[in-house]
Coordinates of C-alpha atoms in Angstrom, one line a residue:
X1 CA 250.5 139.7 122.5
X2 CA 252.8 136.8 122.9
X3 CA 250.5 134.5 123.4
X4 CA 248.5 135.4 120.5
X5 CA 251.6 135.2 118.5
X6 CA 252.1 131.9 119.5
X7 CA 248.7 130.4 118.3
X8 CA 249.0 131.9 115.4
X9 CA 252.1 130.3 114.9
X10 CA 250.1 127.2 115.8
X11 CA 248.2 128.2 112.8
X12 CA 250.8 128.6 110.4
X13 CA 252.2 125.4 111.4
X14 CA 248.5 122.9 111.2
X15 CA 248.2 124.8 107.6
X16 CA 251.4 123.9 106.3
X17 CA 251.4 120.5 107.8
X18 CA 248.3 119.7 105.3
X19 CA 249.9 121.4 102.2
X20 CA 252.7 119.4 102.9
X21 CA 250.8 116.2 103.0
X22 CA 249.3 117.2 100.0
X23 CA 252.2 117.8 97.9
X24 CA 254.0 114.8 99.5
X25 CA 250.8 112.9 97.8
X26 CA 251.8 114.0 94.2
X27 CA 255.6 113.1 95.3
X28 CA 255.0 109.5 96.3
X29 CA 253.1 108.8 93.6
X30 CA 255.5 110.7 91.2
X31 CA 258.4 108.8 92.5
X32 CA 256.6 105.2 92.2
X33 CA 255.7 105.7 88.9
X34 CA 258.7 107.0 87.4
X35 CA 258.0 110.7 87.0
X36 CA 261.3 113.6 87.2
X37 CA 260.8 115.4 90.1
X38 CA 262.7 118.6 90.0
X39 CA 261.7 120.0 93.5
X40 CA 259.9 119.8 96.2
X41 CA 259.0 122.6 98.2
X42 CA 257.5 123.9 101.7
X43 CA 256.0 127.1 101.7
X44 CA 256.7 129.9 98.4
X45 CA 258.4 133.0 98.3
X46 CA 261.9 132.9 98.5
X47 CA 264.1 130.3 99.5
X48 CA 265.2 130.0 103.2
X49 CA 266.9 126.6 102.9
X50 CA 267.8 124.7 100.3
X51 CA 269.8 121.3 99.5
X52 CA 269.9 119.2 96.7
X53 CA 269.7 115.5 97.1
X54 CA 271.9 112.6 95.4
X55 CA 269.2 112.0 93.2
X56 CA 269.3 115.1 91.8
X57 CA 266.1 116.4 93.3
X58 CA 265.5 119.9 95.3
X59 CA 264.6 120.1 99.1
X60 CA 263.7 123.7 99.9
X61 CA 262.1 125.8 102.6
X62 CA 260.9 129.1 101.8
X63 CA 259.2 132.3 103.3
X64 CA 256.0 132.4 102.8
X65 CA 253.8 129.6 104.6
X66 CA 251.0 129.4 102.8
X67 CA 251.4 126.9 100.4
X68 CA 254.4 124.2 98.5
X69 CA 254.9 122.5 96.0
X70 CA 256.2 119.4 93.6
X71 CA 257.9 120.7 90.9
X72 CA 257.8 118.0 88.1
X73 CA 260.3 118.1 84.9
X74 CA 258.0 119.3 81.7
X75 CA 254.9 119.9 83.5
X76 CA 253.7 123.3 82.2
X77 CA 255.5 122.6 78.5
X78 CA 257.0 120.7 76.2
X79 CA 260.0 118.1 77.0
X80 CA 262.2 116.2 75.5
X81 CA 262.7 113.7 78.2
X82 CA 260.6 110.5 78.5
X83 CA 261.1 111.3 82.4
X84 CA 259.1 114.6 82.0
X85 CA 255.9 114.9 83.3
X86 CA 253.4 115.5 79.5
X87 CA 255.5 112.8 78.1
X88 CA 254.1 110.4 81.0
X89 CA 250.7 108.1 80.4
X90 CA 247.3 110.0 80.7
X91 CA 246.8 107.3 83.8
X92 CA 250.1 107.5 85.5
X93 CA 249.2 111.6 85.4
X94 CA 245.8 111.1 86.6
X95 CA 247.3 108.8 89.3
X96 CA 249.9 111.8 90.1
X97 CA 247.6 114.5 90.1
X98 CA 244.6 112.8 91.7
X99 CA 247.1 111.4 94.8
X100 CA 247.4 115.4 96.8
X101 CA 243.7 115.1 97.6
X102 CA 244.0 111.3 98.3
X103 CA 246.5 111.8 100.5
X104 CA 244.8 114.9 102.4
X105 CA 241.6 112.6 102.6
X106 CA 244.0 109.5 104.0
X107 CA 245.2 112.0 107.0
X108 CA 241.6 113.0 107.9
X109 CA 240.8 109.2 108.2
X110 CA 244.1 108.8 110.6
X111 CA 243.4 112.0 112.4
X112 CA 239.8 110.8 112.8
X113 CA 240.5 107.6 114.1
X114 CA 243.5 109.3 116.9
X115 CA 240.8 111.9 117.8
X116 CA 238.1 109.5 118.2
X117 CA 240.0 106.6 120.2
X118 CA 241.8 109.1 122.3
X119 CA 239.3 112.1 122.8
X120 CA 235.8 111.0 121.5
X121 CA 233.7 113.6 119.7
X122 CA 231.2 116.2 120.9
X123 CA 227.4 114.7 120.0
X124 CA 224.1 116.2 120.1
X125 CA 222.5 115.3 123.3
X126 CA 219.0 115.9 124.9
X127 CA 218.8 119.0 126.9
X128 CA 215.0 119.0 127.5
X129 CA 211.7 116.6 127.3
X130 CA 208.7 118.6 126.7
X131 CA 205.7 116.9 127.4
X132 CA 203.6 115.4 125.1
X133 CA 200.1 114.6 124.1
X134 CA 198.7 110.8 123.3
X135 CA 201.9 109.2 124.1
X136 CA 202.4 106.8 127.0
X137 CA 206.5 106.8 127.1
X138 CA 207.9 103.5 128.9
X139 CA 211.4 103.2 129.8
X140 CA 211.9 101.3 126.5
X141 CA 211.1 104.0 124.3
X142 CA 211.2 107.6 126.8
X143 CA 214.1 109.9 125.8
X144 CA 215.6 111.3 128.9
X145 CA 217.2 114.8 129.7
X146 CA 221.4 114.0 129.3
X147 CA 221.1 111.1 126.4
X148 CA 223.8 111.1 124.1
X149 CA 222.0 110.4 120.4
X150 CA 224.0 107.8 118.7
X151 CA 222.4 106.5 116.1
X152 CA 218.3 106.7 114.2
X153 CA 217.0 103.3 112.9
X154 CA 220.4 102.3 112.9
X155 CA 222.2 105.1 111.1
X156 CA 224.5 107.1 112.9
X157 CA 224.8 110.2 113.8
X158 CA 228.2 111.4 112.6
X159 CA 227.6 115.5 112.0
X160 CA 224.9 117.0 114.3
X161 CA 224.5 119.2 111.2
X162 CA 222.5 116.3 109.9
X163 CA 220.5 115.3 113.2
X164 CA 217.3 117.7 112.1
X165 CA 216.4 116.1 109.3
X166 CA 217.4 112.6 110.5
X167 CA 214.8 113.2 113.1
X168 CA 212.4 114.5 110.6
X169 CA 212.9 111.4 108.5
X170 CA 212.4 109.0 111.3
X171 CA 209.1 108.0 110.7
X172 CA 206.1 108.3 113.3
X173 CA 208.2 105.7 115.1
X174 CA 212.4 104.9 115.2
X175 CA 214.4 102.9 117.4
X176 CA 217.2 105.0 119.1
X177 CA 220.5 103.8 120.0
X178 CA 221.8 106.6 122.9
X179 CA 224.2 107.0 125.6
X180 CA 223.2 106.9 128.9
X181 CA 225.0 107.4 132.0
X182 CA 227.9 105.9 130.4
X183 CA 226.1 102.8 128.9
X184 CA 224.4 102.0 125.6
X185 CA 220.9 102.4 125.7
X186 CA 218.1 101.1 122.4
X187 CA 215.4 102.8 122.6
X188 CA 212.3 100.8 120.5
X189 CA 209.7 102.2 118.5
X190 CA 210.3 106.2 120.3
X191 CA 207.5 108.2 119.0
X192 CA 206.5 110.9 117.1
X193 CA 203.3 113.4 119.6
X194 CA 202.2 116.8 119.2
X195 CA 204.2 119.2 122.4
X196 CA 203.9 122.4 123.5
X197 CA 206.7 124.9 124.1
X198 CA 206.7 127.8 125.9
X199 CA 209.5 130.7 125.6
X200 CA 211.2 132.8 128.6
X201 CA 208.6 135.1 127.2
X202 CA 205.8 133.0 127.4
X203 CA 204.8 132.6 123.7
X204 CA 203.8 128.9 122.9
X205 CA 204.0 127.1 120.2
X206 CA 203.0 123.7 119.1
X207 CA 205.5 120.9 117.2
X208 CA 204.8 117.3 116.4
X209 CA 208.1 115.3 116.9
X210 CA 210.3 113.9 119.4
X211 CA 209.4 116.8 122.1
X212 CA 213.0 116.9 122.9
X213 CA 215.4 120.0 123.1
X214 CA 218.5 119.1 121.8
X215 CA 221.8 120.6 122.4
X216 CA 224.8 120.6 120.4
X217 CA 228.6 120.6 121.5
X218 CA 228.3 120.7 125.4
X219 CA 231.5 120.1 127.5
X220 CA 231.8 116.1 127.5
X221 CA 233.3 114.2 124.6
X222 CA 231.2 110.5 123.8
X223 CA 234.3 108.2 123.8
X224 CA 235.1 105.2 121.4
X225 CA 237.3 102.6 121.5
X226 CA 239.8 101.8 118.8
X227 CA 237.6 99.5 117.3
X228 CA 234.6 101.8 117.2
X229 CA 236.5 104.6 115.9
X230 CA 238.2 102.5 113.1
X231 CA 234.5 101.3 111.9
X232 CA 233.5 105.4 112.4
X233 CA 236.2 107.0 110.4
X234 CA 235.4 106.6 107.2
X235 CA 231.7 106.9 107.2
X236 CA 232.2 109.9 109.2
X237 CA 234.7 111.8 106.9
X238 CA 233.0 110.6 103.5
X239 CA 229.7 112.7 105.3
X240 CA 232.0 115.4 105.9
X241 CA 233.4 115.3 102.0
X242 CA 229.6 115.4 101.5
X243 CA 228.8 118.5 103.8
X244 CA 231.9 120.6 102.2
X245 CA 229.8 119.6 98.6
X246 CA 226.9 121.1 100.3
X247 CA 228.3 124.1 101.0
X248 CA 230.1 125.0 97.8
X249 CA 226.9 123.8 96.0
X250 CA 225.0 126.1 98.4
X251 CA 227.6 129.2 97.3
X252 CA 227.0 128.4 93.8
X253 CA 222.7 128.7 94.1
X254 CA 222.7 131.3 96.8
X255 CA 222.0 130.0 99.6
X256 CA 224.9 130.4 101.6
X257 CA 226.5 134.0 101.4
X258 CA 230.0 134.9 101.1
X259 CA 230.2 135.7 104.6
X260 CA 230.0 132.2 105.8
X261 CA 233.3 131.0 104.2
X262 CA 237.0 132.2 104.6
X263 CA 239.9 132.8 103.1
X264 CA 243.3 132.0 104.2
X265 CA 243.7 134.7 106.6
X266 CA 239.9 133.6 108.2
X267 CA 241.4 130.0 108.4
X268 CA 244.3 131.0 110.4
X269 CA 242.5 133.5 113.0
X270 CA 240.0 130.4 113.1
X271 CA 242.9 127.8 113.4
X272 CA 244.4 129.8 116.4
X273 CA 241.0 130.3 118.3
X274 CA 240.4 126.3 118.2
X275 CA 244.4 126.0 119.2
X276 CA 243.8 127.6 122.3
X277 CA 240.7 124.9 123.7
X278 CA 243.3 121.8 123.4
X279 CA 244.4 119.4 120.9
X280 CA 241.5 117.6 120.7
X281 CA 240.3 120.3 119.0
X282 CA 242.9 120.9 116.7
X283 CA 242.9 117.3 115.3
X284 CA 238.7 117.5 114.9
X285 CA 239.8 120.9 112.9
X286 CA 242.8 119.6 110.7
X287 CA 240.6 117.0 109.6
X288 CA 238.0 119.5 108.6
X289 CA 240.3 121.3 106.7
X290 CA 242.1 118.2 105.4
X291 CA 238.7 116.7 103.5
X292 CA 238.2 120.7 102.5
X293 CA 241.6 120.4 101.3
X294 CA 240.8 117.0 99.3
X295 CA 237.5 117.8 97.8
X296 CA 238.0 121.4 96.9
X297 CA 241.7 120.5 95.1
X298 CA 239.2 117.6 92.8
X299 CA 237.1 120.7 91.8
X300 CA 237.4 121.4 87.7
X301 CA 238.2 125.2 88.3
X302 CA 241.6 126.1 87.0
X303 CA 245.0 125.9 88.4
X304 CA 243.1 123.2 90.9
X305 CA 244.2 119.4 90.2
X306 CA 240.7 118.9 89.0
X307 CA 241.0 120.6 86.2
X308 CA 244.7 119.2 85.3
X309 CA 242.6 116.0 85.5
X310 CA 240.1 117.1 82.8
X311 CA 242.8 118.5 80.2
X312 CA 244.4 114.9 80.8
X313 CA 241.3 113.2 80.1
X314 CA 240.4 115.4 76.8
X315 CA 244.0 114.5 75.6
X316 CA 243.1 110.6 76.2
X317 CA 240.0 110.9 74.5
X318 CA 241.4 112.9 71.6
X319 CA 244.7 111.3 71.1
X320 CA 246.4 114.8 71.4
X321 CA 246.8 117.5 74.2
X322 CA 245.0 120.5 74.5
X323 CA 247.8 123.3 73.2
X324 CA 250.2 123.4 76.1
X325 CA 250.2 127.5 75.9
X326 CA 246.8 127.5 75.9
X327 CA 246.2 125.2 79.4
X328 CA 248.7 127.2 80.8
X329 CA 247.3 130.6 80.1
X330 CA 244.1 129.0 81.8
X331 CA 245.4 127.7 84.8
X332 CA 247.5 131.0 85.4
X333 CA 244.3 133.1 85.1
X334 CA 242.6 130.7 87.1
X335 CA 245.1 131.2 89.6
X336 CA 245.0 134.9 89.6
X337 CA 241.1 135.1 90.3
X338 CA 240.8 132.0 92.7
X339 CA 243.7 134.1 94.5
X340 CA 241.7 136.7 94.2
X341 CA 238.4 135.5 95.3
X342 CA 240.1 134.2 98.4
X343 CA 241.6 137.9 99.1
X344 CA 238.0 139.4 98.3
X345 CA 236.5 136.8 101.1
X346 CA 238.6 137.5 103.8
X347 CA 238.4 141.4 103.0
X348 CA 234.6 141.4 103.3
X349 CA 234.8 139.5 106.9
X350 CA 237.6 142.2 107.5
X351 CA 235.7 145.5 106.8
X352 CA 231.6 144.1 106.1

């Protein structure tokens, strides 16, 4: 039990580590380009600690760690102050609001490039070579039981998500770069040959491909120095901004169901399960969450930044804001159903 405790604590900690990053995001900006800020917060709920700071701001910690926040002067209504936040420039707010999700996407790249240099990352490697029919391998272009696939006619492989279709978009023939027994190995012009496979039940069936078995995860990390990390982090967490479109796009059409996503109280029993395999693990996972964090936050749905972003924008193109009342209402009932679709999530992995 007190174990348990403690990685869920573990948890709580990683979650509120990337709210805080988030929120510090809006700060930083908000401080550079002149904005009042009023408070800023970790966690909601009521206060635990508290202490105001010579320039007048708010430092607070508070019960509930689930969330935070930068309070800026006159953001939800009118203000007389030029400080206030509606009386700012539609680009400074942009700036402001679009800096959260910047930040979160900055400490993926960081944590990316740690993880990598320090740990390496899991990669889809050949478990089995089937044999196949009208191909004469050569060393130069044989895949071999154990390679490491790094790369397809020169593109890497950053999620093993994506390996599949890489393969299947290879062409009859693709040159590729793997990891062999520790060393770099190009492989020219592999090929593309009808196999056979035969199940521990003995059914066969016939592919044309690779006639490889791959295998994803495994126990061995493919290490990188700094350099090759540096050149891998950003590639490999703008794929990952584009996987977490994927999947809210394939929420939206249907093809993913409710039951593969999670709400906060998924993320933390997930969160705790990945604490206890080592912090390898826990950096691969907070910079999951991180680009989550980033895209999902850019999203026009109410009460998100992304959809503070598009009343700013109307107000720019009109010359007027939307009424103040009026965004607010829509934000707060936003709120109140995104809230409530995150409860509904982790209540149908609870008791589906």
């Amino acid at each position: 039990m007190l174990e348990n405790i403690i990685y869920i604590l573990i948890a709580l900690v990683v979650l509120m580590f990337m709210i805080t990053v988030h929120e510090l995001g809006h700060y930083i900006a908000g401080r550079v380009l002149g904005f009042k800020i009023n408070e800023f917060s970790i966690g909601m709920g009521p206060k635990i600690f508290s202490k105001p700071l010579k320039n007048g701001q708010i430092f607070s910690l508070r019960w509930l760690p689930l969330g935070g926040f930068c309070a800026f002067e006159g953001e939800d209504e009118e203000n007389p102050n030029p400080q206030a936040f509606n009386n700012q420039k539609p680009w400074k707010r942009l700036i402001v609001l679009f800096s959260g999700a910047f930040m979160n996407f900055i400490s993926a790249v960081v944590i990316v490039v740690i993880a990598f240099s320090c740990f390496g990352d899991y990669l889809p490697y050949i478990q089995t070579v089937y044999p196949k029919e009208n191909i004469e391998q050569t060393a130069e272009n044989s895949l071999q039981q154990g390679d490491t696939i790094l790369s397809i006619n020169g593109k890497d492989v950053l999620l093993s998500v994506d390996l599949t279709k890489m393969i299947s978009n290879a062409g009859n023939t693709a040159d590729v770069l793997v990891l062999r027994n520790g060393e770099k190995v190009m492989l020219s012009g592999v090929e593309k040959g009808k196999y056979t496979v035969t199940d521990e039940q003995g059914n066969t069936a016939e592919y044309f491909g690779w006639g490889v078995g791959i295998a994803y995860g495994g126990t061995e990390r493919t290490r990188f120095s700094f350099g090759e990390a540096l050149g891998r982090c950003l590639p490999y967490c703008f794929r990952t901004a584009g996987y977490v479109l994927e999947t809210l796009g394939g929420l939206v059409t249907g093809l993913i169901g409710l039951d593969q996503i999670g709400g906060p109280i998924t993320t933390i029993d997930i969160t705790s399960q990945v604490a206890r395999s080592g912090f390898a693990n826990i950096l691969m996972l907070i910079t999951l969450i991180s680009v989550n964090l980033a895209v999902f936050n850019l999203l026009p749905i109410p009460a998100l930044d992304g959809s503070k972003m598009v009343f700013v924008i109307i107000e720019w193109i009109r010359g007027k804001p939307v009424n103040r009342k009026v965004e607010s209402y829509i934000h707060f009932i936003g709120l109140l159903l995104l809230f409530g679709f995150v409860i509904l999530i982790d209540l149908l992995k609870l008791f589906g």
